[in-house]
Short mmCIF file of C-alpha atoms and ligand atoms in Angstrom, two decimals:
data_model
loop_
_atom_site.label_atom_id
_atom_site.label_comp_id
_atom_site.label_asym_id
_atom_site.label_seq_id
_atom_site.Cartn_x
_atom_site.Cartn_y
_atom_site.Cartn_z
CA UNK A 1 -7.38 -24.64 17.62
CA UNK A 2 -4.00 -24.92 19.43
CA UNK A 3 -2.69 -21.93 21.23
CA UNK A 4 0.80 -20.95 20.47
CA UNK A 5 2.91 -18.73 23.05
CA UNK A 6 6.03 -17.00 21.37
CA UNK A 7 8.58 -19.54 22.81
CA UNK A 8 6.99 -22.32 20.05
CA UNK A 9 5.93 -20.10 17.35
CA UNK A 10 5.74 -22.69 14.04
CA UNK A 11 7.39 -20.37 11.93
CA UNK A 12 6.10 -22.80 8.95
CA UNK A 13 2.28 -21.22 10.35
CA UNK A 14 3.98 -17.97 9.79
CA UNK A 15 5.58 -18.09 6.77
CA UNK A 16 4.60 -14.95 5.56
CA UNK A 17 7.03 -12.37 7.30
CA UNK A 18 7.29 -10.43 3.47
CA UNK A 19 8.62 -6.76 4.02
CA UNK A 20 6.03 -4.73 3.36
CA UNK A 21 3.49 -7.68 3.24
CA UNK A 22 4.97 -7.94 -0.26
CA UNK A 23 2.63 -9.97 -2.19
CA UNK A 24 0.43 -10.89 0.37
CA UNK A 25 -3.53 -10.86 -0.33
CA UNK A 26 -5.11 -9.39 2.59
CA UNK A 27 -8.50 -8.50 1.08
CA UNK A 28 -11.12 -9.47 -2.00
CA UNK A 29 -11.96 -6.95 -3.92
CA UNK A 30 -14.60 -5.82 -7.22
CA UNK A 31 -12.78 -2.59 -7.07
CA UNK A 32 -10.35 -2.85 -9.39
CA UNK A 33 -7.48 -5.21 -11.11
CA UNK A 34 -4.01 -4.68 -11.65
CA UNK A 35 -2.04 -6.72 -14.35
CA UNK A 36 1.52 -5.52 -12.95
CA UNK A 37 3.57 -7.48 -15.77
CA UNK A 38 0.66 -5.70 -18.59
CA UNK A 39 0.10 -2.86 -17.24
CA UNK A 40 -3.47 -2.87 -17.21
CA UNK A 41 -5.92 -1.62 -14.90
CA UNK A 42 -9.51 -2.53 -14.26
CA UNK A 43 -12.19 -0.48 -12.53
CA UNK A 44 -14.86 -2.45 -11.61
CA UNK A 45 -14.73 -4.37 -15.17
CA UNK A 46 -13.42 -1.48 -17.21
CA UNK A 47 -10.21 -0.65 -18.59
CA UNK A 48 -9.11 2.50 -17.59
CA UNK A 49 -8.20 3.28 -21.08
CA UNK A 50 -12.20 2.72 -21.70
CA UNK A 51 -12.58 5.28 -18.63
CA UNK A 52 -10.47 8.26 -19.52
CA UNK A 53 -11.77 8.10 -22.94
CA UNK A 54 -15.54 7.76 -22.37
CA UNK A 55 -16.20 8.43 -18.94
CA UNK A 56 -16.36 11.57 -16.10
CA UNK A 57 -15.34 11.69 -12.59
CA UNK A 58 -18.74 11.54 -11.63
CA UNK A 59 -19.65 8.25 -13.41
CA UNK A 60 -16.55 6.59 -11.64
CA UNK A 61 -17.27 7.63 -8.65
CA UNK A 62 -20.81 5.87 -9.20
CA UNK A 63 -19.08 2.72 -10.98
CA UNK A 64 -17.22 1.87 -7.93
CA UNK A 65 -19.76 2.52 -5.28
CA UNK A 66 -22.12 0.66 -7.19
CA UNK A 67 -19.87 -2.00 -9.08
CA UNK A 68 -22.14 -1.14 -12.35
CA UNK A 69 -22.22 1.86 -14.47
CA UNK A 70 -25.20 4.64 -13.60
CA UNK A 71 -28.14 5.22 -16.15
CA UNK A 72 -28.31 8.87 -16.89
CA UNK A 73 -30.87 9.39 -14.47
CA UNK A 74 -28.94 8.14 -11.69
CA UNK A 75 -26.19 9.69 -13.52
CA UNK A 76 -27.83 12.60 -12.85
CA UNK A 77 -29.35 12.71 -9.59
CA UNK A 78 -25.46 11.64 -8.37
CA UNK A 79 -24.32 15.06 -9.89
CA UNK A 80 -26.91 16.80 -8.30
CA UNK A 81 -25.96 14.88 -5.24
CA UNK A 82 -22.72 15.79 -4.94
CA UNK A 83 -23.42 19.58 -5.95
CA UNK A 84 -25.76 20.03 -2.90
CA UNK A 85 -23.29 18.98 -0.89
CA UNK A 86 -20.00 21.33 -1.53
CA UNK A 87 -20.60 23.56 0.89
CA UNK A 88 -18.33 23.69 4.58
CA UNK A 89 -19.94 23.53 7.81
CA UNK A 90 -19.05 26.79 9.13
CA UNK A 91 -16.67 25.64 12.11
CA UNK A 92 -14.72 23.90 9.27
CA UNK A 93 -14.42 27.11 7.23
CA UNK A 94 -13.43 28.95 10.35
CA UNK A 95 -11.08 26.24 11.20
CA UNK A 96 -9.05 26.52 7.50
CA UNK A 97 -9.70 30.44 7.65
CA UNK A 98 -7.32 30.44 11.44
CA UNK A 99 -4.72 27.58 10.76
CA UNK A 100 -1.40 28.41 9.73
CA UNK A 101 -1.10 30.16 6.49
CA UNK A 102 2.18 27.76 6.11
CA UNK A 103 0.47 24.30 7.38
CA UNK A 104 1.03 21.50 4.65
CA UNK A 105 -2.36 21.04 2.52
CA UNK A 106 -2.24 17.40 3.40
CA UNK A 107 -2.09 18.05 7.21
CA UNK A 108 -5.28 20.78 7.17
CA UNK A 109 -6.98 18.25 4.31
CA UNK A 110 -6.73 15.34 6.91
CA UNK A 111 -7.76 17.85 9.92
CA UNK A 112 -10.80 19.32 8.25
CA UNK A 113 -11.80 15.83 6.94
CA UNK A 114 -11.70 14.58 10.59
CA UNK A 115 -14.01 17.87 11.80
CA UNK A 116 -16.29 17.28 8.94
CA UNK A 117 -17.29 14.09 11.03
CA UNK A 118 -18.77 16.09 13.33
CA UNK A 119 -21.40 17.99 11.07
CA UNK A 120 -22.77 14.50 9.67
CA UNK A 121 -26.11 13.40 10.78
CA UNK A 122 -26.99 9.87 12.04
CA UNK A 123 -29.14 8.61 9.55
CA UNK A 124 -31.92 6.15 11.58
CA UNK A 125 -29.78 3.33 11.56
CA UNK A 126 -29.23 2.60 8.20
CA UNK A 127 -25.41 1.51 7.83
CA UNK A 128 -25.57 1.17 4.17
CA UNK A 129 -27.57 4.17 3.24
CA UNK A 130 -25.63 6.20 5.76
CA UNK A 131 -21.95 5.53 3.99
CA UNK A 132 -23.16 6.34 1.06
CA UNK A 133 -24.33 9.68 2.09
CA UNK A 134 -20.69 9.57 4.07
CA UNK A 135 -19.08 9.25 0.76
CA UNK A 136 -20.74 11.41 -1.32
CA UNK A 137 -20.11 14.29 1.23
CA UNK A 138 -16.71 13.86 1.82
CA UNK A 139 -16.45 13.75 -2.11
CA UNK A 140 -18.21 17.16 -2.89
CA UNK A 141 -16.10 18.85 0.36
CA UNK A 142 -12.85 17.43 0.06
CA UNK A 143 -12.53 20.09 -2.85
CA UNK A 144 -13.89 23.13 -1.47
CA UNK A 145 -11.47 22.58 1.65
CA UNK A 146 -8.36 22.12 -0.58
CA UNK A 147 -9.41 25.32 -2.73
CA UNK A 148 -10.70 27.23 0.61
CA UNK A 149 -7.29 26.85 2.56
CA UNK A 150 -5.23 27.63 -1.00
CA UNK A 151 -7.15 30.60 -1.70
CA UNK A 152 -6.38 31.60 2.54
CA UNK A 153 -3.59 31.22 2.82
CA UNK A 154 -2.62 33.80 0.03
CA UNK A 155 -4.78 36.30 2.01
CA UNK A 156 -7.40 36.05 -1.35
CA UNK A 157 -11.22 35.70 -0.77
CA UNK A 158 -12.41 32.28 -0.11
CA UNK A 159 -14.60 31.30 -3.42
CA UNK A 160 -18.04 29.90 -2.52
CA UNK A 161 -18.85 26.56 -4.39
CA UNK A 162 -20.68 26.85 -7.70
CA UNK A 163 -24.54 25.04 -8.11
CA UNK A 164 -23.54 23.88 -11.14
CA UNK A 165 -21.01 22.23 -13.14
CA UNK A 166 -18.57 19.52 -12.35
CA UNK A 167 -16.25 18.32 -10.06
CA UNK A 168 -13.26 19.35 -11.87
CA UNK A 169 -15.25 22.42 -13.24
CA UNK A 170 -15.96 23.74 -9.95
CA UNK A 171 -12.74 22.58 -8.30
CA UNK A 172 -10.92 24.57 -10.76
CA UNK A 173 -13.15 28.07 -10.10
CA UNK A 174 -12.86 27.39 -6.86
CA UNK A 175 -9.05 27.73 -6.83
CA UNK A 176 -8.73 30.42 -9.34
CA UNK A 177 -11.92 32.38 -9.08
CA UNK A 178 -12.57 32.09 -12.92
CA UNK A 179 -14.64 29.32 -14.76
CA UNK A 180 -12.15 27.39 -16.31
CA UNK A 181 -12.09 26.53 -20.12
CA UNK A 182 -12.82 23.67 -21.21
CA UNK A 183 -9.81 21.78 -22.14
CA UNK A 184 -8.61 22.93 -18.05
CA UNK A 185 -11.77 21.53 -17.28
CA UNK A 186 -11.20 18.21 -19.17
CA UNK A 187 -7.07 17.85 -18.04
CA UNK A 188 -8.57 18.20 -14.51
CA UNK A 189 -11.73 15.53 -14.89
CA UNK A 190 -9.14 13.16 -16.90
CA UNK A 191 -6.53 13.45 -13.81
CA UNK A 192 -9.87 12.51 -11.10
CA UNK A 193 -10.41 9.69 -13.33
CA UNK A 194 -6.69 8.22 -13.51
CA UNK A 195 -6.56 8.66 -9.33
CA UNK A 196 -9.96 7.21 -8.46
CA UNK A 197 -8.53 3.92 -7.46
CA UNK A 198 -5.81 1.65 -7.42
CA UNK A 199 -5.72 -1.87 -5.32
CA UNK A 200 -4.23 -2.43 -2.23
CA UNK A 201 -2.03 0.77 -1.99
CA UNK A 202 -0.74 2.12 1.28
CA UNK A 203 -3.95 4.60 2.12
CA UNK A 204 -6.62 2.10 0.80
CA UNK A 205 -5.11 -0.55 2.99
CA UNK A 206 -5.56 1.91 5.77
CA UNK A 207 -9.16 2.81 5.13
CA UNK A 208 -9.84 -1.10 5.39
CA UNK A 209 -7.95 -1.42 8.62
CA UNK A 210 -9.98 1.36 10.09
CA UNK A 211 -13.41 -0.04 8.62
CA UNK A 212 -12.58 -3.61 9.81
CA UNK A 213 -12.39 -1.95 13.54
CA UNK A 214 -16.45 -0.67 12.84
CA UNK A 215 -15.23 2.63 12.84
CA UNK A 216 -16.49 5.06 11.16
CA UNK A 217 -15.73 6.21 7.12
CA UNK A 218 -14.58 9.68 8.26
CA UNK A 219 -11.89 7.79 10.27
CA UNK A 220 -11.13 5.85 7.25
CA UNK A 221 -10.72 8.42 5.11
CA UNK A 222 -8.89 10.60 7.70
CA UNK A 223 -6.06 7.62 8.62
CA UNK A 224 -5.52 7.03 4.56
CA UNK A 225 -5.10 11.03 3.88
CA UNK A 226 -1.95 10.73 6.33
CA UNK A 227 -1.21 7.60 4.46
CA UNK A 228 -0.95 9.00 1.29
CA UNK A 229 0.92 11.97 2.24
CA UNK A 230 4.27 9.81 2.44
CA UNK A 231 6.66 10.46 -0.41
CA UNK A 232 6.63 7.38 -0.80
CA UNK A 233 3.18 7.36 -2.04
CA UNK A 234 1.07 10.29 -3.07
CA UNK A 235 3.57 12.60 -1.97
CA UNK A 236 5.65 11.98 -4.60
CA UNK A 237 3.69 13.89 -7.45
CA UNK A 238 5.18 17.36 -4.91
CA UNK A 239 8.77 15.93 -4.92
CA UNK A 240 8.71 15.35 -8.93
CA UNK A 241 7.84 18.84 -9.03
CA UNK A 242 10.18 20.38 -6.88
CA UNK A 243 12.62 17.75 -8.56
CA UNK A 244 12.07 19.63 -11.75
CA UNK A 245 12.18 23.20 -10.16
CA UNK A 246 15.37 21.96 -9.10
CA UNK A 247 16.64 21.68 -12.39
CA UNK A 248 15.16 25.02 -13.58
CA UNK A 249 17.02 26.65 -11.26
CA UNK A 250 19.84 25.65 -13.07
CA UNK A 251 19.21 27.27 -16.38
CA UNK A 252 17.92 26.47 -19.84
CA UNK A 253 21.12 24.08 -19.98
CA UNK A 254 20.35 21.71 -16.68
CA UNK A 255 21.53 18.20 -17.46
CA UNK A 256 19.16 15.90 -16.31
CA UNK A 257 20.19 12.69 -17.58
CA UNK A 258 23.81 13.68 -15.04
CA UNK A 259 21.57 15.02 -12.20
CA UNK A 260 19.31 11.67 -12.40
CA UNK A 261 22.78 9.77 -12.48
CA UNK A 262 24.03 11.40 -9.13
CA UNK A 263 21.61 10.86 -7.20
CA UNK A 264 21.12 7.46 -8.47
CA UNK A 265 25.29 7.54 -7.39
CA UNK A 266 24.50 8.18 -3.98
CA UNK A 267 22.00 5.85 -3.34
CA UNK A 268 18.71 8.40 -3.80
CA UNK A 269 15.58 7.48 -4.89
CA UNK A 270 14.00 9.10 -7.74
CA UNK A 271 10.67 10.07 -7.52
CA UNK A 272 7.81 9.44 -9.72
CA UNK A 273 9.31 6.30 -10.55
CA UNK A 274 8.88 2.31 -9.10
CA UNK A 275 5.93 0.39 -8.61
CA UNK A 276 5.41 -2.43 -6.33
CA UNK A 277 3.04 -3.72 -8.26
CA UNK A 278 3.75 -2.40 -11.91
CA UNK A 279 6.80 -3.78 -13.18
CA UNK A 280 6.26 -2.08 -16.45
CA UNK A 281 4.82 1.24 -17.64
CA UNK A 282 1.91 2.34 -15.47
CA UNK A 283 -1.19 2.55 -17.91
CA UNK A 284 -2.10 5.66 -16.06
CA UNK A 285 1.61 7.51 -16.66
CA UNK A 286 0.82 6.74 -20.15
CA UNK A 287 -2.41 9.33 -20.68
CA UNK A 288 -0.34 11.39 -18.12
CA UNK A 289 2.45 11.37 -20.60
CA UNK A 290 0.46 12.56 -23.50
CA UNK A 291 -1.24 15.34 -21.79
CA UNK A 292 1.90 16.37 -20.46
CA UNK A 293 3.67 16.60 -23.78
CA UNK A 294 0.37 18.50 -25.24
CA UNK A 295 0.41 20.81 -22.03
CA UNK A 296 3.74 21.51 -21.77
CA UNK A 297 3.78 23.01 -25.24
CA UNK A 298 0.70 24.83 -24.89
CA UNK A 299 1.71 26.74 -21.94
CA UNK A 300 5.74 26.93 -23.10
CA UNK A 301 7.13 24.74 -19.88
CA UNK A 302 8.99 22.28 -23.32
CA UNK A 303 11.90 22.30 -20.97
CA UNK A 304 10.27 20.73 -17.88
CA UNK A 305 8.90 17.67 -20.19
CA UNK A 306 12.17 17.47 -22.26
CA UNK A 307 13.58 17.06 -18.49
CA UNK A 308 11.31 14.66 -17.85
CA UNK A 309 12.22 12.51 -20.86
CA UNK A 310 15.75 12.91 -19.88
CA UNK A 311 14.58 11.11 -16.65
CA UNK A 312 12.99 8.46 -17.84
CA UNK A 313 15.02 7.25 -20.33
CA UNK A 314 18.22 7.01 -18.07
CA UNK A 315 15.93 5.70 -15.41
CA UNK A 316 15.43 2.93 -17.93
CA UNK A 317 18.65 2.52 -18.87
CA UNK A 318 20.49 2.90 -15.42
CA UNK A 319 17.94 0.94 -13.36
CA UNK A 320 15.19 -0.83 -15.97
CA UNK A 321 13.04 1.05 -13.62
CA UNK A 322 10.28 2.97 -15.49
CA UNK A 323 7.69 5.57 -14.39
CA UNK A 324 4.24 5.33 -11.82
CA UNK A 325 1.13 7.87 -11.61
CA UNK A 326 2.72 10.69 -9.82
CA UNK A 327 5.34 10.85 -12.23
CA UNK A 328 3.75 13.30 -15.06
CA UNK A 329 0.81 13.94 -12.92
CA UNK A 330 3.13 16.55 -11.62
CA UNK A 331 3.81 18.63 -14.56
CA UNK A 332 0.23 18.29 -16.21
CA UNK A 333 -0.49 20.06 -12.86
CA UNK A 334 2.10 22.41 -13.12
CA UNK A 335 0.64 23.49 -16.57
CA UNK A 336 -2.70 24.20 -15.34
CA UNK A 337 -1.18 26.46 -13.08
CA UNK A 338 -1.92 24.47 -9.70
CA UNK A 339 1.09 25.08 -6.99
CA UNK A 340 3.02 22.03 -6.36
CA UNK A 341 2.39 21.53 -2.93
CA UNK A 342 -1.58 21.18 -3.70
CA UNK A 343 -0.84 17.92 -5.83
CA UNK A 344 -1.31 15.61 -3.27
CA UNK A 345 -4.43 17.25 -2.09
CA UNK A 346 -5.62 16.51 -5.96
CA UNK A 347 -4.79 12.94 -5.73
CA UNK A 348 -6.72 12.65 -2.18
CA UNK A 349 -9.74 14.23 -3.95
CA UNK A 350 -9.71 11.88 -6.55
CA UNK A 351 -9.21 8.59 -4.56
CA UNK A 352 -11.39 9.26 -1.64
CA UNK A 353 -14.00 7.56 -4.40
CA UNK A 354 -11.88 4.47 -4.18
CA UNK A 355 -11.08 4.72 -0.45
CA UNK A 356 -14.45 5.15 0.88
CA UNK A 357 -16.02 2.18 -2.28
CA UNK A 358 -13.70 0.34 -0.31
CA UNK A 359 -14.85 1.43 2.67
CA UNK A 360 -18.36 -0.22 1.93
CA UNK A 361 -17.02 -3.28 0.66
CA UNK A 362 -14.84 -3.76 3.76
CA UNK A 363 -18.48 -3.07 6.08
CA UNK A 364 -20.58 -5.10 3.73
CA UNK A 365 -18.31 -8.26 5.07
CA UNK A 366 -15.97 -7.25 7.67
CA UNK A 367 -13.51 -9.44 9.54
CA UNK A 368 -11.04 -7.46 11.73
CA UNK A 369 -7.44 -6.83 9.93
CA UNK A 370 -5.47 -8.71 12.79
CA UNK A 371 -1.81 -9.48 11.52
CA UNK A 372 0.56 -10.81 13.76
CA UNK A 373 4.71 -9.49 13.85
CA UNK A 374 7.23 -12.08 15.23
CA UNK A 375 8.53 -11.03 17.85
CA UNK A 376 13.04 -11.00 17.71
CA UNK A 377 13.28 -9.29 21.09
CA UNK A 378 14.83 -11.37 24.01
CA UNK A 379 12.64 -12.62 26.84
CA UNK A 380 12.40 -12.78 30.86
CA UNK A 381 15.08 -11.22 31.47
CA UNK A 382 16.48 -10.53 34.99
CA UNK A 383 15.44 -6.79 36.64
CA UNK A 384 18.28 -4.08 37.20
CA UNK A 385 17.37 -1.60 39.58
CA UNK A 386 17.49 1.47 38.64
CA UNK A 387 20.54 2.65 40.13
CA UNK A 388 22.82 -0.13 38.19
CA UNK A 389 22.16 0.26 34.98
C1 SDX B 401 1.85 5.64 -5.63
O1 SDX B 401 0.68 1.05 -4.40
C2 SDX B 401 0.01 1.80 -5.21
O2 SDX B 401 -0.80 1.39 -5.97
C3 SDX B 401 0.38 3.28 -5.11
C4 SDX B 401 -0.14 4.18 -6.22
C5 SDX B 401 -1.65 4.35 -6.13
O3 SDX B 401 -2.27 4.67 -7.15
O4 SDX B 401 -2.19 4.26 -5.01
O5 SDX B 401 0.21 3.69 -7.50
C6 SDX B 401 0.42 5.62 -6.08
O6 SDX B 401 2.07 5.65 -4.45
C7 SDX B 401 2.97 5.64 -6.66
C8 SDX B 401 4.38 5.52 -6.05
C9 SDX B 401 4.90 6.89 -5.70
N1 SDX B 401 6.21 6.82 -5.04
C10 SDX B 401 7.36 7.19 -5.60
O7 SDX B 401 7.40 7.55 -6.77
C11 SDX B 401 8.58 7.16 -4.71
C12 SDX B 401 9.77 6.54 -5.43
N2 SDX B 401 9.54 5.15 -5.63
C13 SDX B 401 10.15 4.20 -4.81
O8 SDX B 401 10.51 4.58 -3.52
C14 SDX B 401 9.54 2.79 -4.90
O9 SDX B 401 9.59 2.40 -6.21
C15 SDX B 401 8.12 2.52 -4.34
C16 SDX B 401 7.95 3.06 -2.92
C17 SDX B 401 7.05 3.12 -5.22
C18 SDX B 401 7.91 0.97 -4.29
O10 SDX B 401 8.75 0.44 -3.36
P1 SDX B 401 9.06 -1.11 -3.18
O11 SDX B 401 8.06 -1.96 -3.87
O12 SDX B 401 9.23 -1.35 -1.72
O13 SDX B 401 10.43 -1.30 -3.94
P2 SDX B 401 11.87 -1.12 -3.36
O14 SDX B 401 12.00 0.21 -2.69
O15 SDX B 401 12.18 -2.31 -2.51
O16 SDX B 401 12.71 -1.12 -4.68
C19 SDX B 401 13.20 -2.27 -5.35
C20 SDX B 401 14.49 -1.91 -6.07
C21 SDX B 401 15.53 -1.34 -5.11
O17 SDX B 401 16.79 -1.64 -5.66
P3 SDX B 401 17.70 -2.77 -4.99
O18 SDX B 401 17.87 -2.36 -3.56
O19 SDX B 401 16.92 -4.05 -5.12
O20 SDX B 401 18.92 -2.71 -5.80
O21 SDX B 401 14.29 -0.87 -7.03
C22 SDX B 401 14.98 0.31 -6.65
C23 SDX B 401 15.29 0.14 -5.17
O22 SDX B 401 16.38 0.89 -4.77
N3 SDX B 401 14.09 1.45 -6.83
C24 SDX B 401 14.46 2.70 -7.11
C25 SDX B 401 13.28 3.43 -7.21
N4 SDX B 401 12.23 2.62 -7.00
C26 SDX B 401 12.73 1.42 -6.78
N5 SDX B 401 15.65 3.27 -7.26
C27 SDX B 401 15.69 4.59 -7.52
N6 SDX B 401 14.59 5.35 -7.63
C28 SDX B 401 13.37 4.80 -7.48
N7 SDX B 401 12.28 5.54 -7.58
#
């Protein structure tokens, strides 16, 4: 193969300088399928419609480590899996115990998911074997942490994890110190379910980069926590919120179909809305929809979702621009009583199924991620001292 220097760059060899690598396939996937101009999405062959009617957190999590669905013995022995596993190493406790009572979830999530690294055992060798104990521990923790440094930093007693009982189920004691009932229980599995995984976002593209080095799935999962933090990406389901506590603060009579226009006036985006990928409604906003209609009525926050209505219909109308994932995420959320500024902390606990099934599909046949940037900068040119410049 020729070698090219950047004075004779072929740009034709290059043609793919898309902002944002904009339609670019980087990677092969069984993961999952998105139909942006349908709106569908795939998880390992099923439709996520299929999934949030049928299945559990628990039985995605094994569908996309293992491509197939689990038999209820393996169904089983994955549950009891990830139950024996909930509990912090103590340095990790003590760690979210002494941080900063007003740290950002996100930022002690990604630290205490980097310490957790160092707790994990070698296990003789075995790559495969040993990333799937990686990902089944980082699943059953990631929720204790989030509850653990919640329950902290409001100077309440840190609830151990239960020996029993689901993801969701547990997550949601956890926080509140009550068992939850069963239609909190349900919102909250249903919400794990729509997160687990979603293509070639932002944080999965991450986890691949750092996989494709041959580093390690703690790594992965730490570099796509601080990817997903971004507003941009799962950050957004906080901004929606405090978007809407925004409006609340204006009284009963906030206008949001004006307040969506203004900021649309000076040039802001909105979040909880845009897709790369979707250019239609996201499948996943729809269920999100519905439960946030349901919940908002239950729990007498009908303002909130008439707000959010507001929203998206002048979003629609203004910009043909309709809503993504984190859009009602954020008030479903809000309903069952979780504080905004956990929300993105849910979504990582959800998706760290997809990140680190990814993960293993990366390792199973890795290439390093290598892009190249062209280079615009001038070249050789002539040394100033320092003196004349
Ligand atoms: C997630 O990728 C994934 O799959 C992510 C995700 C997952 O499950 O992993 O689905 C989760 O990250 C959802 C997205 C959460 N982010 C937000 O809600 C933030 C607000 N949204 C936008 O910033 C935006 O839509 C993005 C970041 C989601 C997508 O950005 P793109 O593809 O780079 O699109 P763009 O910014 O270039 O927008 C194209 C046009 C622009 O208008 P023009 O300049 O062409 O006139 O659409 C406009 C944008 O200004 N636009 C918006 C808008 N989103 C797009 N205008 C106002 N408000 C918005 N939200």
């Amino acid at each position: 193969m020729a070698h090219h220097n950047l004075d004779n760059i072929d740009t034709s060899e290059y043609p793919h300088i898309n902002r944002g690598l904009d339609g670019i396939v980087a990677f092969s996937t069984t993961k999952s399928s998105i139909d942006g101009q349908q709106g569908e999405l795939i998880y390992s062959g099923y439709n996520i419609d299929t999934l949030a009617e049928y299945s559990s957190f628990e039985e995605v999590c094994f569908l996309l480590w293992n491509d197939r669905l689990p038999t209820e013995s393996e169904l089983k022995d994955l549950k009891k899996e990830l139950i024996g596993q909930r509990n912090l190493p103590k340095p990790v406790l003590d760690y979210i115990k002494n941080t900063n009572k007003n740290a950002e979830p996100m930022a002690v999530l990604r630290t205490a998911v980097s310490m957790l690294a160092d707790f994990e055992d070698g296990r003789d060798g075995n790559k495969a074997e040993e990333n799937r104990a990686h990902a089944i521990s980082m699943t059953a923790q990631i929720p204790t942490i989030i509850a653990a440094f919640d329950r902290s930093r409001k100077g309440k007693e840190i609830v151990a994890p239960l020996t029993e009982g689901s993801t969701a189920y547990n997550f949601l004691y956890m926080l509140n110190g009550e068992k939850p009932g069963e239609a909190a229980e349900k919102t909250m599995d249903l919400c794990l379910i729509l997160h687990a995984e979603h293509g070639m976002n932002a944080s999965t593209f991450t986890a691949r980069t750092i996989c494709a080095t041959e580093s390690d799935m703690f790594s992965a999962v730490t570099g796509a926590i601080g990817a997903l933090k971004g507003p941009l990406h799962g950050g957004a389901n906080t901004a929606v919120m405090n978007t809407l506590l925004e409006l609340e603060k204006q009284g009963e009579n906030a206008d949001a179909v004006a307040f969506t226009k203004e900021k649309l006036a000076k040039k802001e985006k909105i979040m909880g809305f845009g897709h790369r990928v979707y250019k239609t409604f996201d499948p996943r906003a729809r269920h999100l929809r519905k439960m946030s209609q349901k919940l908002s009525e239950e729990t007498g926050h009908e303002k909130l979702y008439e707000w959010s209505e507001d929203m998206l219909k002048t979003m629609k109308e203004e910009k043909n621009i309709d809503p993504n994932v984190d859009f009602f995420s954020a008030t479903v959320y809000y309903s069952i009583g979780i504080q905004p500024d956990l929300y993105t902390c849910i979504f990582a606990m959800s998706r760290v199924s997809g990140w680190s099934a990814h993960y293993m599909e990366q390792a199973d046949n890795n290439r390093l991620v290598r892009p190249r940037a062209l280079y615009i900068g001038e070249k050789n040119l002539d040394w100033t001292p320092i003196e004349k410049r």
